[in-house]
Amino acid sequence: MKNWKPLLHSMIQPIVAMLCGIAAGAIVISFTGESIMEAYQELWRGAFGSLYFISSTLTRATPIILCGLGIAFAFRTGLFNMGAEGQMVLGGLAAALTALYIPGSGWVKLAVALCAGFAAGGLWSVLAAWMDMKYKVNLLISTLLMNYIATLFAGYIVSGPFKDTSGSAGLSQTSMIVQGAWLPKLVDGMSVHAGFLLAAGLTICSVLLFRYTIIGYEVKMLGQNPSFALYGGINRLKLMLFSMLASGGLAGLAGGVEVLGMQYRFVDGALTMPGYAWTALMAALLANAHPAGTAVCSVLLAALQTGAAGMERNTNIPVELSTVIQAVLILFISVKFSYSFMRRRKVRGKYESNH
């Protein structure tokens, strides 16, 4: 039972936050004159009402889970990786170009493209970590600003050197990837693909990594008590590089999975417009960076977004209701962090007054 306490604790907070968000949404619905019960029934049906809607929810959740795992990995080490969006974009671009131009069979293209997506996102993240170590550039700021560099660079690549000029469409995009390199669908006629199984498998691996391996213990120790970790002989610089490589790599893999499983080409803006990375950040924060909790929160947030679209189709309530609920979740996160900060400051003040 003791081993389950961290998981249960990571699940309680997002559930409480979701209930607060739903309560706030009910207040908004009441002002529209619509039935609150009917609105939330349509929200549920739009997310889980049929196999088609379940497939859509899991498809949307897949890149969110992978990005969330990456962000959570960095948080566990005490690092703030705010660059998941740029890492995801570069990962998607690298996966698309690799699948297009590397020789070999479809499965070879698929495997190498996924590895290329992971490598692109990981190396972009490591660059930010290197600047922090070498030149003391704040990691939070550098990863945030590097999002713009990555997205603008990717936009240039697909609107110039690698733009698809075979069709009449004016979109900035690469050519279509051969079908043999696509991620297979799990159910015929549905959108959910093998990328979801990959995300679920990596969630289990992350849980096992942090619970049973030495490097997982070192990561947790460095994040929870850096002074004790350094006293215990943990190499902070080496672990920081590894964590940022894993964090950015998972975000890059999310981009590769989305390109190879849904779009079958890289389209400028297609990975940034849905806000996958920022939803993943919310999921990781809600779950206190626990991998399993992050995955569950990712599915819940994806369900909220897909369900809101179904609710808008069948009622007079706009899809922006999901934005209201997400805003409440962000407020919940802010209150939680403010309370933790004030509590640590109070404890530090007592310690200093006694010494």
mmCIF file of C-alpha atoms in Angstrom:
data_model
loop_
_atom_site.group_PDB
_atom_site.id
_atom_site.type_symbol
_atom_site.label_atom_id
_atom_site.label_comp_id
_atom_site.label_asym_id
_atom_site.label_seq_id
_atom_site.Cartn_x
_atom_site.Cartn_y
_atom_site.Cartn_z
ATOM 1 C CA MET A 1 0.000 0.000 0.000
ATOM 2 C CA LYS A 2 2.901 2.319 0.781
ATOM 3 C CA ASN A 3 4.140 2.114 -2.820
ATOM 4 C CA TRP A 4 0.744 3.235 -4.088
ATOM 5 C CA LYS A 5 0.608 6.391 -1.945
ATOM 6 C CA PRO A 6 2.550 8.606 -4.392
ATOM 7 C CA LEU A 7 0.263 7.518 -7.244
ATOM 8 C CA LEU A 8 -2.892 8.056 -5.179
ATOM 9 C CA HIS A 9 -1.629 11.464 -4.072
ATOM 10 C CA SER A 10 -0.883 12.412 -7.665
ATOM 11 C CA MET A 11 -4.434 11.420 -8.656
ATOM 12 C CA ILE A 12 -6.324 13.188 -5.858
ATOM 13 C CA GLN A 13 -5.151 16.682 -6.767
ATOM 14 C CA PRO A 14 -6.146 16.568 -10.451
ATOM 15 C CA ILE A 15 -9.523 15.066 -9.527
ATOM 16 C CA VAL A 16 -10.163 17.888 -7.043
ATOM 17 C CA ALA A 17 -9.025 20.432 -9.655
ATOM 18 C CA MET A 18 -11.320 18.891 -12.275
ATOM 19 C CA LEU A 19 -14.278 19.026 -9.883
ATOM 20 C CA CYS A 20 -13.562 22.706 -9.210
ATOM 21 C CA GLY A 21 -13.365 23.318 -12.953
ATOM 22 C CA ILE A 22 -16.649 21.496 -13.563
ATOM 23 C CA ALA A 23 -18.309 23.543 -10.815
ATOM 24 C CA ALA A 24 -17.075 26.755 -12.441
ATOM 25 C CA GLY A 25 -18.326 25.496 -15.796
ATOM 26 C CA ALA A 26 -21.746 24.816 -14.268
ATOM 27 C CA ILE A 27 -21.937 28.441 -13.151
ATOM 28 C CA VAL A 28 -21.151 29.607 -16.683
ATOM 29 C CA ILE A 29 -23.741 27.217 -18.165
ATOM 30 C CA SER A 30 -26.390 28.515 -15.778
ATOM 31 C CA PHE A 31 -25.986 32.008 -17.229
ATOM 32 C CA THR A 32 -26.704 30.680 -20.732
ATOM 33 C CA GLY A 33 -30.064 29.243 -19.643
ATOM 34 C CA GLU A 34 -29.115 25.722 -20.765
ATOM 35 C CA SER A 35 -29.519 22.623 -18.623
ATOM 36 C CA ILE A 36 -26.322 21.935 -16.701
ATOM 37 C CA MET A 37 -26.979 18.198 -16.604
ATOM 38 C CA GLU A 38 -27.728 18.028 -20.315
ATOM 39 C CA ALA A 39 -24.634 20.069 -21.157
ATOM 40 C CA TYR A 40 -22.325 17.777 -19.218
ATOM 41 C CA GLN A 41 -24.020 14.711 -20.674
ATOM 42 C CA GLU A 42 -23.204 16.034 -24.140
ATOM 43 C CA LEU A 43 -19.653 16.786 -22.956
ATOM 44 C CA TRP A 44 -19.297 13.162 -21.846
ATOM 45 C CA ARG A 45 -20.812 11.804 -25.056
ATOM 46 C CA GLY A 46 -18.494 13.983 -27.135
ATOM 47 C CA ALA A 47 -15.489 12.468 -25.363
ATOM 48 C CA PHE A 48 -16.514 8.862 -24.565
ATOM 49 C CA GLY A 49 -19.995 8.365 -26.027
ATOM 50 C CA SER A 50 -18.983 5.905 -28.737
ATOM 51 C CA LEU A 51 -15.953 4.084 -30.082
ATOM 52 C CA TYR A 52 -15.434 6.901 -32.573
ATOM 53 C CA PHE A 53 -15.366 9.566 -29.855
ATOM 54 C CA ILE A 54 -13.143 7.449 -27.587
ATOM 55 C CA SER A 55 -10.755 7.036 -30.512
ATOM 56 C CA SER A 56 -10.709 10.806 -31.092
ATOM 57 C CA THR A 57 -10.011 11.473 -27.412
ATOM 58 C CA LEU A 58 -7.143 8.971 -27.233
ATOM 59 C CA THR A 59 -5.706 10.305 -30.489
ATOM 60 C CA ARG A 60 -5.627 13.834 -29.117
ATOM 61 C CA ALA A 61 -4.249 12.571 -25.795
ATOM 62 C CA THR A 62 -1.296 10.762 -27.402
ATOM 63 C CA PRO A 63 1.014 13.754 -28.089
ATOM 64 C CA ILE A 64 -0.119 15.360 -24.822
ATOM 65 C CA ILE A 65 0.940 12.264 -22.851
ATOM 66 C CA LEU A 66 4.369 12.130 -24.507
ATOM 67 C CA CYS A 67 5.012 15.857 -24.024
ATOM 68 C CA GLY A 68 3.714 15.611 -20.460
ATOM 69 C CA LEU A 69 6.079 12.752 -19.640
ATOM 70 C CA GLY A 70 8.979 14.817 -20.954
ATOM 71 C CA ILE A 71 8.019 17.891 -18.946
ATOM 72 C CA ALA A 72 7.462 15.748 -15.847
ATOM 73 C CA PHE A 73 10.917 14.182 -16.258
ATOM 74 C CA ALA A 74 12.527 17.622 -16.173
ATOM 75 C CA PHE A 75 10.411 18.699 -13.197
ATOM 76 C CA ARG A 76 11.473 15.579 -11.298
ATOM 77 C CA THR A 77 15.087 16.724 -11.654
ATOM 78 C CA GLY A 78 14.228 20.216 -10.440
ATOM 79 C CA LEU A 79 14.462 21.705 -13.949
ATOM 80 C CA PHE A 80 11.884 23.797 -15.801
ATOM 81 C CA ASN A 81 11.598 22.789 -19.425
ATOM 82 C CA MET A 82 9.232 25.297 -21.005
ATOM 83 C CA GLY A 83 10.381 24.467 -24.522
ATOM 84 C CA ALA A 84 8.294 21.360 -25.209
ATOM 85 C CA GLU A 85 6.479 23.094 -28.058
ATOM 86 C CA GLY A 86 9.668 23.901 -29.982
ATOM 87 C CA GLN A 87 11.104 20.471 -29.252
ATOM 88 C CA MET A 88 7.891 18.882 -30.509
ATOM 89 C CA VAL A 89 7.994 20.924 -33.716
ATOM 90 C CA LEU A 90 11.613 20.023 -34.451
ATOM 91 C CA GLY A 91 10.889 16.382 -33.661
ATOM 92 C CA GLY A 92 7.968 16.349 -36.084
ATOM 93 C CA LEU A 93 10.035 18.061 -38.789
ATOM 94 C CA ALA A 94 12.971 15.671 -38.314
ATOM 95 C CA ALA A 95 10.657 12.641 -38.408
ATOM 96 C CA ALA A 96 8.953 13.829 -41.605
ATOM 97 C CA LEU A 97 12.183 14.591 -43.471
ATOM 98 C CA THR A 98 13.766 11.318 -42.327
ATOM 99 C CA ALA A 99 10.769 9.274 -43.459
ATOM 100 C CA LEU A 100 10.797 11.081 -46.800
ATOM 101 C CA TYR A 101 14.453 10.824 -47.725
ATOM 102 C CA ILE A 102 16.064 7.882 -45.918
ATOM 103 C CA PRO A 103 16.250 4.714 -48.066
ATOM 104 C CA GLY A 104 14.740 1.440 -46.923
ATOM 105 C CA SER A 105 11.439 -0.307 -46.335
ATOM 106 C CA GLY A 106 8.458 1.323 -44.663
ATOM 107 C CA TRP A 107 9.210 -0.154 -41.242
ATOM 108 C CA VAL A 108 12.837 0.991 -41.448
ATOM 109 C CA LYS A 109 11.705 4.494 -42.362
ATOM 110 C CA LEU A 110 9.202 4.486 -39.495
ATOM 111 C CA ALA A 111 11.683 3.313 -36.856
ATOM 112 C CA VAL A 112 14.473 5.650 -37.939
ATOM 113 C CA ALA A 113 12.033 8.569 -38.248
ATOM 114 C CA LEU A 114 10.826 8.089 -34.673
ATOM 115 C CA CYS A 115 14.438 7.955 -33.468
ATOM 116 C CA ALA A 116 15.187 11.120 -35.453
ATOM 117 C CA GLY A 117 12.243 12.881 -33.821
ATOM 118 C CA PHE A 118 13.489 11.899 -30.371
ATOM 119 C CA ALA A 119 17.046 12.993 -31.196
ATOM 120 C CA ALA A 120 15.998 16.364 -32.629
ATOM 121 C CA GLY A 121 13.891 17.294 -29.609
ATOM 122 C CA GLY A 122 16.484 15.955 -27.170
ATOM 123 C CA LEU A 123 19.441 17.778 -28.697
ATOM 124 C CA TRP A 124 17.483 21.045 -28.869
ATOM 125 C CA SER A 125 16.721 20.653 -25.163
ATOM 126 C CA VAL A 126 20.335 19.776 -24.330
ATOM 127 C CA LEU A 127 21.443 22.995 -26.051
ATOM 128 C CA ALA A 128 19.439 24.970 -23.497
ATOM 129 C CA ALA A 129 20.962 22.935 -20.650
ATOM 130 C CA TRP A 130 24.474 23.546 -22.035
ATOM 131 C CA MET A 131 23.863 27.303 -22.171
ATOM 132 C CA ASP A 132 22.726 27.162 -18.546
ATOM 133 C CA MET A 133 25.874 25.341 -17.455
ATOM 134 C CA LYS A 134 28.322 27.270 -19.647
ATOM 135 C CA TYR A 135 26.947 30.805 -19.639
ATOM 136 C CA LYS A 136 24.411 30.762 -16.748
ATOM 137 C CA VAL A 137 21.487 31.431 -19.114
ATOM 138 C CA ASN A 138 18.327 30.812 -17.108
ATOM 139 C CA LEU A 139 16.875 27.497 -18.266
ATOM 140 C CA LEU A 140 13.249 28.558 -17.930
ATOM 141 C CA ILE A 141 13.760 31.641 -20.084
ATOM 142 C CA SER A 142 16.014 29.990 -22.673
ATOM 143 C CA THR A 143 13.703 27.025 -23.290
ATOM 144 C CA LEU A 144 10.731 29.367 -23.557
ATOM 145 C CA LEU A 145 12.401 31.656 -26.080
ATOM 146 C CA MET A 146 13.824 28.766 -28.083
ATOM 147 C CA ASN A 147 10.239 27.799 -28.944
ATOM 148 C CA TYR A 148 10.104 30.771 -31.305
ATOM 149 C CA ILE A 149 13.387 29.861 -32.957
ATOM 150 C CA ALA A 150 12.255 26.273 -33.521
ATOM 151 C CA THR A 151 8.806 27.114 -34.907
ATOM 152 C CA LEU A 152 10.070 29.881 -37.192
ATOM 153 C CA PHE A 153 12.927 27.691 -38.450
ATOM 154 C CA ALA A 154 10.511 24.834 -39.180
ATOM 155 C CA GLY A 155 8.213 27.270 -40.969
ATOM 156 C CA TYR A 156 11.084 28.425 -43.177
ATOM 157 C CA ILE A 157 12.107 24.841 -43.991
ATOM 158 C CA VAL A 158 8.639 23.809 -45.205
ATOM 159 C CA SER A 159 7.924 27.073 -47.002
ATOM 160 C CA GLY A 160 11.267 27.083 -48.810
ATOM 161 C CA PRO A 161 13.785 24.247 -49.316
ATOM 162 C CA PHE A 162 11.461 21.307 -48.562
ATOM 163 C CA LYS A 163 8.071 22.712 -49.538
ATOM 164 C CA ASP A 164 5.756 20.384 -51.416
ATOM 165 C CA THR A 165 5.334 21.921 -54.856
ATOM 166 C CA SER A 166 3.618 18.961 -56.485
ATOM 167 C CA GLY A 167 0.069 20.126 -55.720
ATOM 168 C CA SER A 168 -1.861 23.323 -56.122
ATOM 169 C CA ALA A 169 -2.352 23.935 -52.388
ATOM 170 C CA GLY A 170 -0.638 26.970 -50.924
ATOM 171 C CA LEU A 171 0.098 25.364 -47.549
ATOM 172 C CA SER A 172 3.648 25.320 -46.220
ATOM 173 C CA GLN A 173 4.210 21.590 -45.874
ATOM 174 C CA THR A 174 6.461 18.713 -46.857
ATOM 175 C CA SER A 175 5.568 16.050 -49.375
ATOM 176 C CA MET A 176 3.380 13.124 -48.319
ATOM 177 C CA ILE A 177 5.205 10.316 -46.501
ATOM 178 C CA VAL A 178 4.888 6.875 -48.092
ATOM 179 C CA GLN A 179 2.116 4.799 -46.522
ATOM 180 C CA GLY A 180 4.498 2.054 -45.413
ATOM 181 C CA ALA A 181 6.076 4.497 -42.930
ATOM 182 C CA TRP A 182 2.777 5.455 -41.291
ATOM 183 C CA LEU A 183 1.995 4.375 -37.746
ATOM 184 C CA PRO A 184 -0.683 1.662 -38.048
ATOM 185 C CA LYS A 185 -4.226 2.276 -36.838
ATOM 186 C CA LEU A 186 -5.373 0.263 -33.833
ATOM 187 C CA VAL A 187 -8.969 0.040 -35.097
ATOM 188 C CA ASP A 188 -9.977 0.129 -38.748
ATOM 189 C CA GLY A 189 -11.802 3.322 -39.640
ATOM 190 C CA MET A 190 -10.759 5.068 -36.408
ATOM 191 C CA SER A 191 -8.091 7.702 -35.821
ATOM 192 C CA VAL A 192 -6.322 6.146 -32.826
ATOM 193 C CA HIS A 193 -2.982 4.683 -33.864
ATOM 194 C CA ALA A 194 -0.017 2.759 -32.460
ATOM 195 C CA GLY A 195 1.416 5.978 -31.063
ATOM 196 C CA PHE A 196 -1.038 5.670 -28.178
ATOM 197 C CA LEU A 197 0.404 2.261 -27.273
ATOM 198 C CA LEU A 198 3.877 3.797 -27.435
ATOM 199 C CA ALA A 199 2.775 6.585 -25.071
ATOM 200 C CA ALA A 200 1.207 4.067 -22.672
ATOM 201 C CA GLY A 201 4.340 1.898 -22.749
ATOM 202 C CA LEU A 202 6.613 4.865 -22.035
ATOM 203 C CA THR A 203 4.364 5.855 -19.130
ATOM 204 C CA ILE A 204 4.854 2.417 -17.565
ATOM 205 C CA CYS A 205 8.604 2.579 -18.235
ATOM 206 C CA SER A 206 8.789 6.008 -16.575
ATOM 207 C CA VAL A 207 7.001 4.736 -13.470
ATOM 208 C CA LEU A 208 9.366 1.766 -13.234
ATOM 209 C CA LEU A 209 12.386 3.993 -13.873
ATOM 210 C CA PHE A 210 11.624 6.323 -10.984
ATOM 211 C CA ARG A 211 10.599 3.558 -8.604
ATOM 212 C CA TYR A 212 13.182 0.830 -9.162
ATOM 213 C CA THR A 213 16.339 2.184 -10.839
ATOM 214 C CA ILE A 214 19.382 3.994 -9.508
ATOM 215 C CA ILE A 215 19.162 6.786 -12.041
ATOM 216 C CA GLY A 216 15.495 7.289 -11.157
ATOM 217 C CA TYR A 217 16.453 7.617 -7.503
ATOM 218 C CA GLU A 218 19.198 10.097 -8.362
ATOM 219 C CA VAL A 219 16.805 12.179 -10.446
ATOM 220 C CA LYS A 220 14.258 12.330 -7.622
ATOM 221 C CA MET A 221 16.937 13.128 -5.058
ATOM 222 C CA LEU A 222 18.379 15.940 -7.150
ATOM 223 C CA GLY A 223 14.938 17.421 -7.641
ATOM 224 C CA GLN A 224 13.835 17.136 -4.011
ATOM 225 C CA ASN A 225 17.060 17.989 -2.191
ATOM 226 C CA PRO A 226 19.918 19.243 -4.413
ATOM 227 C CA SER A 227 22.276 19.863 -1.477
ATOM 228 C CA PHE A 228 21.916 16.323 -0.164
ATOM 229 C CA ALA A 229 22.259 14.945 -3.696
ATOM 230 C CA LEU A 230 25.549 16.784 -4.218
ATOM 231 C CA TYR A 231 26.746 15.672 -0.773
ATOM 232 C CA GLY A 232 25.914 12.075 -1.762
ATOM 233 C CA GLY A 233 28.154 12.301 -4.820
ATOM 234 C CA ILE A 234 25.523 12.710 -7.530
ATOM 235 C CA ASN A 235 26.941 14.391 -10.642
ATOM 236 C CA ARG A 236 24.507 17.269 -11.145
ATOM 237 C CA LEU A 237 25.798 18.358 -14.556
ATOM 238 C CA LYS A 238 25.705 14.856 -16.016
ATOM 239 C CA LEU A 239 22.231 14.203 -14.631
ATOM 240 C CA MET A 240 20.986 17.573 -15.838
ATOM 241 C CA LEU A 241 22.106 16.812 -19.401
ATOM 242 C CA PHE A 242 20.527 13.357 -19.266
ATOM 243 C CA SER A 243 17.228 14.695 -17.919
ATOM 244 C CA MET A 244 16.994 17.438 -20.523
ATOM 245 C CA LEU A 245 17.854 14.950 -23.268
ATOM 246 C CA ALA A 246 15.052 12.650 -22.086
ATOM 247 C CA SER A 247 12.639 15.537 -21.560
ATOM 248 C CA GLY A 248 13.184 17.124 -24.958
ATOM 249 C CA GLY A 249 13.422 13.720 -26.622
ATOM 250 C CA LEU A 250 9.967 12.707 -25.416
ATOM 251 C CA ALA A 251 8.546 16.013 -26.653
ATOM 252 C CA GLY A 252 10.277 15.478 -30.005
ATOM 253 C CA LEU A 253 8.879 11.956 -30.123
ATOM 254 C CA ALA A 254 5.410 13.433 -29.604
ATOM 255 C CA GLY A 255 5.909 15.511 -32.741
ATOM 256 C CA GLY A 256 7.155 12.502 -34.678
ATOM 257 C CA VAL A 257 4.225 10.360 -33.557
ATOM 258 C CA GLU A 258 1.714 13.037 -34.548
ATOM 259 C CA VAL A 259 3.291 13.451 -37.996
ATOM 260 C CA LEU A 260 3.633 9.718 -38.691
ATOM 261 C CA GLY A 261 0.308 8.730 -37.143
ATOM 262 C CA MET A 262 -2.076 11.503 -38.193
ATOM 263 C CA GLN A 263 -0.794 14.098 -40.666
ATOM 264 C CA TYR A 264 1.589 11.929 -42.758
ATOM 265 C CA ARG A 265 3.569 15.082 -43.565
ATOM 266 C CA PHE A 266 4.843 18.082 -41.659
ATOM 267 C CA VAL A 267 2.457 21.039 -41.947
ATOM 268 C CA ASP A 268 3.518 24.421 -40.636
ATOM 269 C CA GLY A 269 1.469 25.287 -37.540
ATOM 270 C CA ALA A 270 -0.265 21.913 -37.269
ATOM 271 C CA LEU A 271 1.610 20.999 -34.072
ATOM 272 C CA THR A 272 1.389 24.421 -32.425
ATOM 273 C CA MET A 273 -2.216 25.442 -33.111
ATOM 274 C CA PRO A 274 -3.843 22.655 -30.985
ATOM 275 C CA GLY A 275 -1.687 23.635 -27.978
ATOM 276 C CA TYR A 276 -0.525 20.100 -27.215
ATOM 277 C CA ALA A 277 2.613 21.212 -25.353
ATOM 278 C CA TRP A 278 0.844 23.707 -23.100
ATOM 279 C CA THR A 279 -1.894 21.216 -22.277
ATOM 280 C CA ALA A 280 0.866 18.740 -21.411
ATOM 281 C CA LEU A 281 2.459 21.319 -19.103
ATOM 282 C CA MET A 282 -0.869 21.661 -17.297
ATOM 283 C CA ALA A 283 -1.180 17.878 -16.988
ATOM 284 C CA ALA A 284 2.332 17.508 -15.544
ATOM 285 C CA LEU A 285 1.745 20.284 -13.010
ATOM 286 C CA LEU A 286 -1.627 18.911 -11.945
ATOM 287 C CA ALA A 287 -0.111 15.471 -11.338
ATOM 288 C CA ASN A 288 2.952 16.777 -9.455
ATOM 289 C CA ALA A 289 5.119 15.348 -12.257
ATOM 290 C CA HIS A 290 4.124 11.745 -11.498
ATOM 291 C CA PRO A 291 4.261 9.844 -14.834
ATOM 292 C CA ALA A 292 1.058 7.830 -14.348
ATOM 293 C CA GLY A 293 -0.801 10.839 -13.009
ATOM 294 C CA THR A 294 0.443 12.925 -15.922
ATOM 295 C CA ALA A 295 -0.881 10.362 -18.406
ATOM 296 C CA VAL A 296 -4.304 10.240 -16.728
ATOM 297 C CA CYS A 297 -4.497 14.046 -16.589
ATOM 298 C CA SER A 298 -3.543 14.186 -20.264
ATOM 299 C CA VAL A 299 -6.451 11.915 -21.190
ATOM 300 C CA LEU A 300 -8.847 13.942 -19.025
ATOM 301 C CA LEU A 301 -7.765 17.240 -20.583
ATOM 302 C CA ALA A 302 -7.986 15.755 -24.074
ATOM 303 C CA ALA A 303 -11.477 14.487 -23.236
ATOM 304 C CA LEU A 304 -12.430 17.960 -22.053
ATOM 305 C CA GLN A 305 -11.345 19.444 -25.388
ATOM 306 C CA THR A 306 -12.960 16.826 -27.644
ATOM 307 C CA GLY A 307 -16.092 16.676 -25.488
ATOM 308 C CA ALA A 308 -16.535 20.450 -25.634
ATOM 309 C CA ALA A 309 -16.696 20.259 -29.428
ATOM 310 C CA GLY A 310 -19.473 17.656 -29.182
ATOM 311 C CA MET A 311 -21.308 19.764 -26.620
ATOM 312 C CA GLU A 312 -21.236 22.775 -28.933
ATOM 313 C CA ARG A 313 -22.707 20.693 -31.769
ATOM 314 C CA ASN A 314 -25.717 19.589 -29.727
ATOM 315 C CA THR A 315 -26.373 22.580 -27.448
ATOM 316 C CA ASN A 316 -26.123 26.357 -27.561
ATOM 317 C CA ILE A 317 -23.074 26.336 -25.283
ATOM 318 C CA PRO A 318 -19.877 27.438 -27.051
ATOM 319 C CA VAL A 319 -16.728 25.351 -27.106
ATOM 320 C CA GLU A 320 -14.998 28.070 -25.081
ATOM 321 C CA LEU A 321 -16.512 26.487 -21.978
ATOM 322 C CA SER A 322 -13.552 24.097 -21.966
ATOM 323 C CA THR A 323 -11.270 27.144 -21.867
ATOM 324 C CA VAL A 324 -13.090 28.377 -18.755
ATOM 325 C CA ILE A 325 -12.570 25.018 -17.053
ATOM 326 C CA GLN A 326 -8.894 24.981 -18.050
ATOM 327 C CA ALA A 327 -8.503 28.509 -16.672
ATOM 328 C CA VAL A 328 -9.807 27.254 -13.322
ATOM 329 C CA LEU A 329 -7.277 24.414 -13.469
ATOM 330 C CA ILE A 330 -4.486 26.940 -14.071
ATOM 331 C CA LEU A 331 -5.754 28.970 -11.103
ATOM 332 C CA PHE A 332 -5.703 25.797 -8.999
ATOM 333 C CA ILE A 333 -2.098 25.151 -10.030
ATOM 334 C CA SER A 334 -1.130 28.740 -9.197
ATOM 335 C CA VAL A 335 -2.714 28.523 -5.743
ATOM 336 C CA LYS A 336 -0.957 25.200 -5.094
ATOM 337 C CA PHE A 337 2.457 26.573 -6.032
ATOM 338 C CA SER A 338 1.900 29.795 -4.084
ATOM 339 C CA TYR A 339 0.940 27.803 -0.984
ATOM 340 C CA SER A 340 4.015 25.568 -1.322
ATOM 341 C CA PHE A 341 6.257 28.604 -1.774
ATOM 342 C CA MET A 342 4.829 30.371 1.284
ATOM 343 C CA ARG A 343 5.143 27.231 3.395
ATOM 344 C CA ARG A 344 8.809 26.745 2.411
ATOM 345 C CA ARG A 345 9.488 30.412 3.111
ATOM 346 C CA LYS A 346 7.867 30.121 6.541
ATOM 347 C CA VAL A 347 9.932 27.032 7.411
ATOM 348 C CA ARG A 348 13.122 28.767 6.226
ATOM 349 C CA GLY A 349 12.265 31.826 8.336
ATOM 350 C CA LYS A 350 11.822 29.698 11.471
ATOM 351 C CA TYR A 351 15.115 27.922 10.801
ATOM 352 C CA GLU A 352 17.001 31.208 10.380
ATOM 353 C CA SER A 353 15.445 32.725 13.531
ATOM 354 C CA ASN A 354 16.509 29.695 15.590
ATOM 355 C CA HIS A 355 20.064 29.820 14.280
#
